[in-house]
Short mmCIF file of C-alpha atoms and ligand atoms in Angstrom, two decimals:
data_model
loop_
_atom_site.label_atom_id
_atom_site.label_comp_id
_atom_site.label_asym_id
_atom_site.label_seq_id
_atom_site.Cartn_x
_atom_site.Cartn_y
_atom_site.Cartn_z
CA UNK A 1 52.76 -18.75 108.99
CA UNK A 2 52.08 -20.13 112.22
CA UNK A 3 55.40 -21.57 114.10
CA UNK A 4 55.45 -23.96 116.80
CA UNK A 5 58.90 -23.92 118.64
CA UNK A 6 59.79 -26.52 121.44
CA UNK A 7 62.47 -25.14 123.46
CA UNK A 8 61.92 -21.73 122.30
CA UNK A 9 62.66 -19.94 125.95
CA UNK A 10 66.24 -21.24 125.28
CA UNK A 11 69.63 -19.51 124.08
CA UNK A 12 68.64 -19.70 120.63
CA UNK A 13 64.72 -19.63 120.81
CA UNK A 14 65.16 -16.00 122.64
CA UNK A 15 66.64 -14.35 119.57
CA UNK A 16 64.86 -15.90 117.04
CA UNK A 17 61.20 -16.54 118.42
CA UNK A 18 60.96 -12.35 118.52
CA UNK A 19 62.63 -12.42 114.94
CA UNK A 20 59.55 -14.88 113.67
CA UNK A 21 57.10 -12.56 115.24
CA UNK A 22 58.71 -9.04 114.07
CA UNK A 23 57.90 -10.50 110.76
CA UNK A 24 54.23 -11.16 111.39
CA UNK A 25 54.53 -15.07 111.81
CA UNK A 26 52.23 -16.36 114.71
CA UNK A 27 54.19 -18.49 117.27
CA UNK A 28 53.38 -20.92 119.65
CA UNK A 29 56.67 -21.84 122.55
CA UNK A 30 56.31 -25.05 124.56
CA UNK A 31 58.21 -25.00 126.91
CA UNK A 32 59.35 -25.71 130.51
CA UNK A 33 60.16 -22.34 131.12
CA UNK A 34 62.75 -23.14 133.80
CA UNK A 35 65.22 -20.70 133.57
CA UNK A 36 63.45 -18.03 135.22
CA UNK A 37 60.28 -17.17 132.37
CA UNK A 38 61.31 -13.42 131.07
CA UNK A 39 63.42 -14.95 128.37
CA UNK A 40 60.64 -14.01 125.90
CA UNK A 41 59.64 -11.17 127.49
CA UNK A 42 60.24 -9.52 124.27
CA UNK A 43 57.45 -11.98 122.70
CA UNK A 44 54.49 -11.25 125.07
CA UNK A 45 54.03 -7.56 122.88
CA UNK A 46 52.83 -9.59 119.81
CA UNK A 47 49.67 -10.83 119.53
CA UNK A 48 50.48 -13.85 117.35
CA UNK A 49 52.82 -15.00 120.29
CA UNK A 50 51.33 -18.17 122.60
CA UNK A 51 53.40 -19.68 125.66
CA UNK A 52 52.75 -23.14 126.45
CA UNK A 53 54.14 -24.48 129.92
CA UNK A 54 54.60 -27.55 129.04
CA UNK A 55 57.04 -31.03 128.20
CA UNK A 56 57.89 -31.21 124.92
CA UNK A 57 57.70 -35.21 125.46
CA UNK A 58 54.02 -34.97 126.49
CA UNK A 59 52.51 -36.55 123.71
CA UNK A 60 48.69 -35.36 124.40
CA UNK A 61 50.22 -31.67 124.29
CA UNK A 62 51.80 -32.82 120.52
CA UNK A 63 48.58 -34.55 119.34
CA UNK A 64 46.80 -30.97 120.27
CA UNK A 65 49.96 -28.46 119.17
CA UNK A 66 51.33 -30.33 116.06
CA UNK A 67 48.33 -30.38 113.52
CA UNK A 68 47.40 -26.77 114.64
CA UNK A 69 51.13 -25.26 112.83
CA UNK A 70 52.94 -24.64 109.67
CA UNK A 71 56.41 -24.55 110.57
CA UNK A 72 57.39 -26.98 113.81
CA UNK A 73 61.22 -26.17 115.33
CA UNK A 74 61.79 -28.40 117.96
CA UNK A 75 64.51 -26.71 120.07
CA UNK A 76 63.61 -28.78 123.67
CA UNK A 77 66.82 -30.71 124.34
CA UNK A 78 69.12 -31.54 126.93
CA UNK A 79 72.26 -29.70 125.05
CA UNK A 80 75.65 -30.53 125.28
CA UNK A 81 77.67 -33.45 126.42
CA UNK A 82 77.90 -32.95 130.10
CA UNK A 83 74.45 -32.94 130.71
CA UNK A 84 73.40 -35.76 128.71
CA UNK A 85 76.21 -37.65 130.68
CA UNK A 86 73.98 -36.28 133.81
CA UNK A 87 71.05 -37.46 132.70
CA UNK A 88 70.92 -40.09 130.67
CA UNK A 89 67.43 -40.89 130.08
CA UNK A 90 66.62 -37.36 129.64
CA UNK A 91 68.50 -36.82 126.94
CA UNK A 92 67.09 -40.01 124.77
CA UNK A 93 63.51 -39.75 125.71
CA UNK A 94 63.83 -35.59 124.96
CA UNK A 95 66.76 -35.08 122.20
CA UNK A 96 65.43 -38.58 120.23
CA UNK A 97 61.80 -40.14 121.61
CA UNK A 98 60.09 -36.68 121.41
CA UNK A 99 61.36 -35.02 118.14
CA UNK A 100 60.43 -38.53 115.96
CA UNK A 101 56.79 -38.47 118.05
CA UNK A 102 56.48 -34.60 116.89
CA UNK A 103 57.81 -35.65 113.30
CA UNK A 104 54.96 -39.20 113.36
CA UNK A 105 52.31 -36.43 113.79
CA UNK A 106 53.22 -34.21 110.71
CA UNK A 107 51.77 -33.85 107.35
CA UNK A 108 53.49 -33.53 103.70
CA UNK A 109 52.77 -30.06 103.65
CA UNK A 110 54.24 -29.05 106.98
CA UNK A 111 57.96 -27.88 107.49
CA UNK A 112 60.63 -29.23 110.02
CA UNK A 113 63.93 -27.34 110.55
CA UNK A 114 65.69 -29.03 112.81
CA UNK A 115 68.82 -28.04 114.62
CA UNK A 116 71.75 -30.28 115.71
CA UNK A 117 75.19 -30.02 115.91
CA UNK A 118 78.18 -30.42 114.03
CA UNK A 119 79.90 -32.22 116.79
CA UNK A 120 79.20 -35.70 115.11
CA UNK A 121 82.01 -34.76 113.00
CA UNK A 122 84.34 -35.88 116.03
CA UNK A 123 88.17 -36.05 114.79
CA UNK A 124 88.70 -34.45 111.21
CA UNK A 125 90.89 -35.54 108.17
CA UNK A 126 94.28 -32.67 108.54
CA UNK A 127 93.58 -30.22 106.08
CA UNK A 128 90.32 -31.58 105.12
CA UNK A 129 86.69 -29.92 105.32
CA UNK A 130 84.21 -31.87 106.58
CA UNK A 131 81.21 -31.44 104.34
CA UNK A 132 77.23 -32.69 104.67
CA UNK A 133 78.72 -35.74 103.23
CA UNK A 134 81.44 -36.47 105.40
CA UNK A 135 80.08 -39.68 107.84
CA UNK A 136 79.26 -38.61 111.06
CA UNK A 137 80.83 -40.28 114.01
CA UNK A 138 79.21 -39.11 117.47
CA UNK A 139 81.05 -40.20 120.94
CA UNK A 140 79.34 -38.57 123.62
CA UNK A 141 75.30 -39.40 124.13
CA UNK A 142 74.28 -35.51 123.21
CA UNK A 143 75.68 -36.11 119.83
CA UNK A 144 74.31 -39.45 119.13
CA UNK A 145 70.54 -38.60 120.37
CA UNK A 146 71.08 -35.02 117.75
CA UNK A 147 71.89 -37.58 115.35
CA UNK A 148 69.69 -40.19 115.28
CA UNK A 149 66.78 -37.21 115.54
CA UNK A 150 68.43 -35.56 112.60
CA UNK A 151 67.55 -38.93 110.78
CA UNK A 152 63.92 -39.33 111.81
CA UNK A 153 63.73 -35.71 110.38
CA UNK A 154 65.46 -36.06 107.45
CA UNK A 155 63.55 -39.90 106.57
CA UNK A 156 60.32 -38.19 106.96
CA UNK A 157 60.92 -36.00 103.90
CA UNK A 158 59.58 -32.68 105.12
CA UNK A 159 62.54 -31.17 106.59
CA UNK A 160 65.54 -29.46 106.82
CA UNK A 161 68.29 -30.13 109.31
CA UNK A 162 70.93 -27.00 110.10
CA UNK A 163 74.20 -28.60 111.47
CA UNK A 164 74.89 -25.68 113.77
CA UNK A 165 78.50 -24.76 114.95
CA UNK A 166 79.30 -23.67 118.36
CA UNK A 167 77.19 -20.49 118.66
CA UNK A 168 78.20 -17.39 120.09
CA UNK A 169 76.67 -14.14 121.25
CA UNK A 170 74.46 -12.17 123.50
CA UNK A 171 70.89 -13.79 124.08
CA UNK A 172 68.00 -13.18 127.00
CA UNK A 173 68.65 -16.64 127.76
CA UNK A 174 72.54 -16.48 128.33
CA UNK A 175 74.88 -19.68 128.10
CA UNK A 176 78.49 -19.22 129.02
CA UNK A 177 78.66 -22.71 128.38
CA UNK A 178 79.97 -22.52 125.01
CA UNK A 179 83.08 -21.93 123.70
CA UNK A 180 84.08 -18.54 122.52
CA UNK A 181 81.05 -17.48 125.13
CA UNK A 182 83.39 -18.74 128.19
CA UNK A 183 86.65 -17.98 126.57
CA UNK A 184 85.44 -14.57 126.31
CA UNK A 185 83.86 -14.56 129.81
CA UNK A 186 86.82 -15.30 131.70
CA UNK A 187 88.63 -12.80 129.49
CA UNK A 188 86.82 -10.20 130.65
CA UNK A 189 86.52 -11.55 134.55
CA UNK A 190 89.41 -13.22 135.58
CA UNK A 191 92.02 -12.14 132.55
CA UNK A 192 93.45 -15.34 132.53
CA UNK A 193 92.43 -19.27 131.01
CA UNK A 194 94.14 -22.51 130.87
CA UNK A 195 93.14 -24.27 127.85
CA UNK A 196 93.29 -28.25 127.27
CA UNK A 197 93.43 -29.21 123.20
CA UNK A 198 94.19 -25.94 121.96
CA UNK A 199 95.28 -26.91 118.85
CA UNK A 200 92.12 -28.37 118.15
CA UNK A 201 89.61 -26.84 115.41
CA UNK A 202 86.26 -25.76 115.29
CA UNK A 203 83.76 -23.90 113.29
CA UNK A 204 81.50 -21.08 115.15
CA UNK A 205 78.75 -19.33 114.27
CA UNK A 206 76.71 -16.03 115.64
CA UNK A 207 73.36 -16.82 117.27
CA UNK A 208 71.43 -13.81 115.46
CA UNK A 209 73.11 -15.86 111.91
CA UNK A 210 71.70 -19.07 113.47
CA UNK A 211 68.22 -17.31 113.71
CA UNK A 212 69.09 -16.19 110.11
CA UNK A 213 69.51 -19.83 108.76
CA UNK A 214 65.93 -21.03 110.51
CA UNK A 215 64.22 -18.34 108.61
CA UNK A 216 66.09 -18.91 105.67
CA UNK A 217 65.18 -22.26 105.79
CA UNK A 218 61.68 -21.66 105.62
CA UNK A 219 62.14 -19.32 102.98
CA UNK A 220 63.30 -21.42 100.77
CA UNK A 221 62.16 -25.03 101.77
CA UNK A 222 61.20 -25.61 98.38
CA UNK A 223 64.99 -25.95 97.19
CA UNK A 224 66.50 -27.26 100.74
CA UNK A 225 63.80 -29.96 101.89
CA UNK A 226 64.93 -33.39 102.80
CA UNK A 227 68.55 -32.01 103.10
CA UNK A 228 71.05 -31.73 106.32
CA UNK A 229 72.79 -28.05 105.82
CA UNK A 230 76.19 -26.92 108.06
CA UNK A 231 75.91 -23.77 109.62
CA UNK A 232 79.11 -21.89 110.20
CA UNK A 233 81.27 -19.29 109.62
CA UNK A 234 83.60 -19.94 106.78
CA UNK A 235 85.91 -17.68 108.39
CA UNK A 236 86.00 -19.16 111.43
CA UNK A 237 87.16 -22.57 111.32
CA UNK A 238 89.69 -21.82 114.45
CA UNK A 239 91.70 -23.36 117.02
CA UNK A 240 90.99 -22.90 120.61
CA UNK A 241 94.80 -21.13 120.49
CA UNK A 242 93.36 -18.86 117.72
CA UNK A 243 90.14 -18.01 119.40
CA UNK A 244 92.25 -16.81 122.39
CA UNK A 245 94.61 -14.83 120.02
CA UNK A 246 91.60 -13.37 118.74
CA UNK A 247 89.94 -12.57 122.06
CA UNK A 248 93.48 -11.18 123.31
CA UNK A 249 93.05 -8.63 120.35
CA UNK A 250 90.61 -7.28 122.17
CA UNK A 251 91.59 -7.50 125.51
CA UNK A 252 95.18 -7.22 125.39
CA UNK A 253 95.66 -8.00 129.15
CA UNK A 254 94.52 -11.30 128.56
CA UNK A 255 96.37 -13.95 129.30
CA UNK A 256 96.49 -17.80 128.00
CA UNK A 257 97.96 -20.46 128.35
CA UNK A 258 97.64 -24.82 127.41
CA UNK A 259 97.87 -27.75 129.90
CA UNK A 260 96.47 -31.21 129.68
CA UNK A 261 93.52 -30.68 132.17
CA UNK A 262 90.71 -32.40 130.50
CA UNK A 263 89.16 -33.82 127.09
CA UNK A 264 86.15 -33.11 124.74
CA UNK A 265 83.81 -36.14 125.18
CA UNK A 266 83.06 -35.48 121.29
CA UNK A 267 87.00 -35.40 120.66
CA UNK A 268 85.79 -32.48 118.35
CA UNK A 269 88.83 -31.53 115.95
CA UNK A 270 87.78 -30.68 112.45
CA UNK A 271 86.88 -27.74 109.88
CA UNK A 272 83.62 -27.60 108.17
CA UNK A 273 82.41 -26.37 104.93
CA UNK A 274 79.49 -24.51 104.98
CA UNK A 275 79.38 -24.25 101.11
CA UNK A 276 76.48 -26.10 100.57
CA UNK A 277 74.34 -23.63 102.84
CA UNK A 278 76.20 -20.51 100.97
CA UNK A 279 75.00 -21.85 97.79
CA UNK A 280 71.15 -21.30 98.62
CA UNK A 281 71.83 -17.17 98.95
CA UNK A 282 72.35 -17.64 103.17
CA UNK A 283 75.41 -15.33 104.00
CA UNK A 284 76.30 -14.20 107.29
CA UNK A 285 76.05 -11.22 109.36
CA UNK A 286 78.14 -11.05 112.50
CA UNK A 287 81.85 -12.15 112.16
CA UNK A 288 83.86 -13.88 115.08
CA UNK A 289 85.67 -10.15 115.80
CA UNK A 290 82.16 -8.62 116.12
CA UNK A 291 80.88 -11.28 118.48
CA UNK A 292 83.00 -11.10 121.00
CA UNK A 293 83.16 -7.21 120.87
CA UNK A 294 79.14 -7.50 121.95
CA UNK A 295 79.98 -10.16 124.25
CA UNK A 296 82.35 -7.63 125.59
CA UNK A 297 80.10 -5.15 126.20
CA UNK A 298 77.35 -8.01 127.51
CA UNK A 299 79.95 -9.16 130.47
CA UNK A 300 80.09 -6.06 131.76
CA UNK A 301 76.81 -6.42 132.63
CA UNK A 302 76.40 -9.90 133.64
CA UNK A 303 78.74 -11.65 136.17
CA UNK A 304 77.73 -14.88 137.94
CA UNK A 305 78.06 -14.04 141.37
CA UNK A 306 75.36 -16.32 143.09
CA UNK A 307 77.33 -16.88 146.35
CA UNK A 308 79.28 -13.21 146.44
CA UNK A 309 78.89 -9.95 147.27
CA UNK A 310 80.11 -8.43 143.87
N1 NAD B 1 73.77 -23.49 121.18
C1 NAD B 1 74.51 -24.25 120.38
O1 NAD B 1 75.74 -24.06 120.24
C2 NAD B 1 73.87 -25.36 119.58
C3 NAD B 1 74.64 -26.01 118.62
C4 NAD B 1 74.07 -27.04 117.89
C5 NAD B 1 72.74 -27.40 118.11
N2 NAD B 1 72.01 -26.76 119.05
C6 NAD B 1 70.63 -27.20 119.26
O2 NAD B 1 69.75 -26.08 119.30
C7 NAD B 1 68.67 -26.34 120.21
C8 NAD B 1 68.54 -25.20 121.21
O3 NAD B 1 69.76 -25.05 121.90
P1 NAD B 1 69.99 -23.87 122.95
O4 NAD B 1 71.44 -23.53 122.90
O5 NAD B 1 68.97 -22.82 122.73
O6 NAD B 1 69.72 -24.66 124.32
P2 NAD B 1 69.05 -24.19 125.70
O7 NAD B 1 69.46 -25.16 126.73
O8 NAD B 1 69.33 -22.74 125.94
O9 NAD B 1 67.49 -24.32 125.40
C9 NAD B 1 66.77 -25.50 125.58
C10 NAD B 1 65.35 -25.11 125.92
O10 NAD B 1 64.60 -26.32 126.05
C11 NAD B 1 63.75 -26.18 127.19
N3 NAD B 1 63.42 -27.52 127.70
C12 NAD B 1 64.20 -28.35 128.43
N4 NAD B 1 63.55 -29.48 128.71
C13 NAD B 1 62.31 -29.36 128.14
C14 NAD B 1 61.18 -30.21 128.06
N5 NAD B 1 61.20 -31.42 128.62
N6 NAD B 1 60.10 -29.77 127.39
C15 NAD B 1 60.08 -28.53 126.82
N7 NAD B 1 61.13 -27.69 126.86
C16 NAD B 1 62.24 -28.10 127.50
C17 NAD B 1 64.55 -25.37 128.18
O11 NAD B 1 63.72 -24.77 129.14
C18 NAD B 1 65.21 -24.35 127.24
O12 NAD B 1 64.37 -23.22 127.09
C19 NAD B 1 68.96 -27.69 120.83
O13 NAD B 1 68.21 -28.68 120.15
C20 NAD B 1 70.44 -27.89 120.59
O14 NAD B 1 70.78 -29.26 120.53
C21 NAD B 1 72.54 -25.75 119.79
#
């Protein structure tokens, strides 16, 4: 099939772009390539594989892209809630304004997966698993722009929406901007964290099982079209406190501890059910333990050390 994935230098596009390729898919990445262009490095081997330099809000480069693909992924977002708060108008004309334009120019017969986040869920019922039917409620800008692009998707009736936990794991494109990621990062570097809302829940998922549910997906968009899909570990539905014990398993000089410092602008405090997804024949590969164990291994490579000598 031939793939056209917006945002596919990213965290997530870097694992799975080279995954759609080793399987003999063709794939096209628009892109702005701005965090440094050997993200895909991997990619340029294949023949099928096309980079496009471009804005994924540039509507002459969707007229020209869209009609020319099977399978369109748009990935191009401003992601997460600080740097929607950053830039405002950025994160409606890219995370809304250009995934309904790229949905307006589809057909019937082509195939949307779209990924957002299960942050909309904001504050959970105690006890009580959100599921795909449980309303969602987002605060912060980044999860009300996934949102209302999750329903454009969803209204047009040729795609799938994956409501994505927080991701974890090793990628070209590295973001220690997400939970377990930094948790484990400061593990390893500074062997100590102060966390606000620990006793708050989540649901997390491995980025390689992410790339797993975008293929899957596809595979089977015959029984999952026109329906919105969490994707999460049913394992993991953790508090910060817990992913720290967890972490400290590992490292046992780790240290934590919980102070009042700040607040999630999604006030995100809930467990998911990721049931629905199960039911289709998705299961996943990397548990929480396994993910930070690579992560491990990944920081001892990779420190950010911009303005210092080591
Ligand atoms: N990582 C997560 O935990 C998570 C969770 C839920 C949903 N998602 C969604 O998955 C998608 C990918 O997330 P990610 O973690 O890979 O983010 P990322 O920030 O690593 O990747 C975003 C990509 O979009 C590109 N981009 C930015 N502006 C662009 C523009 N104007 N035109 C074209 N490309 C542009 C960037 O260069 C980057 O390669 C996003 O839609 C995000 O909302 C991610």
């Amino acid at each position: 099939m031939r793939f056209l994935v917006t945002g596919g230098a990213g965290y997530i596009g870097g694992i799975l772009v080279p995954q759609l390729l080793s399987l003999g898919h063709d794939v096209t990445v628009l892109d702005t390539f701005k965090h440094g262009g050997t993200e895909l490095a991997e990619a340029c081997r294949y023949k099928g594989f096309t980079p496009v330099k471009g804005d994924a809000r540039d509507l002459r480069l969707l007229d020209e892209l869209t009609p020319r693909h099977d399978v369109l992924l748009p990935l191009a977002a401003l992601v997460g809630a600080p740097l929607c708060k950053e830039d405002a108008i950025g994160a409606k004309t890219l995370n809304r304004d250009a995934v309904i334009e790229l949905v307006k120019r589809t057909s019937k017969d082509q195939i949307v997966v779209y990924p957002t986040t299960n942050s909309g869920y904001g504050v959970g019922e105690q006890g009580k698993f959100c599921t795909e039917e449980t309303p969602l409620r987002p605060i912060s800008l980044y999860g009300v722009t996934k949102v209302e692009a999750e329903e454009a998707v969803l209204q047009a009736g040729n795609g799938v929406t994956l409501r994505l936990a927080t991701v974890f794991g090793m990628a070209p494109r590295m973001r220690i901007d997400l939970l377990v990621n930094d948790l484990t990062y400061r593990a390893v570097h500074d062997r100590a964290v102060l966390i606000f809302e620990g006793r708050f829940k989540r649901n997390y998922i491995h980025i390689r099982d992410v790339a797993k549910a975008f293929i899957h997906a596809v595979e089977n968009f015959d029984t999952m079209r026109g329906q919105p899909y969490n994707v999460g570990l049913s394992s993991a539905n953790l508090s910060k406190i817990e992913l720290c014990q967890r972490i400290q398993a590992q490292l046992p000089k780790f240290v934590f501890s919980e102070a009042p410092i700040g607040e999630d602008p999604d006030k995100r405090d809930y467990i998911v059910s990721n049931e629905k997804l199960e039911r289709t024949g998705w299961s996943p590969d990397w548990s929480l333990d396994r993910g930070i164990a690579e992560l491990i291994k990944g920081y001892t490579m990779l420190r950010n050390s911009r303005f210092a000598n080591v």
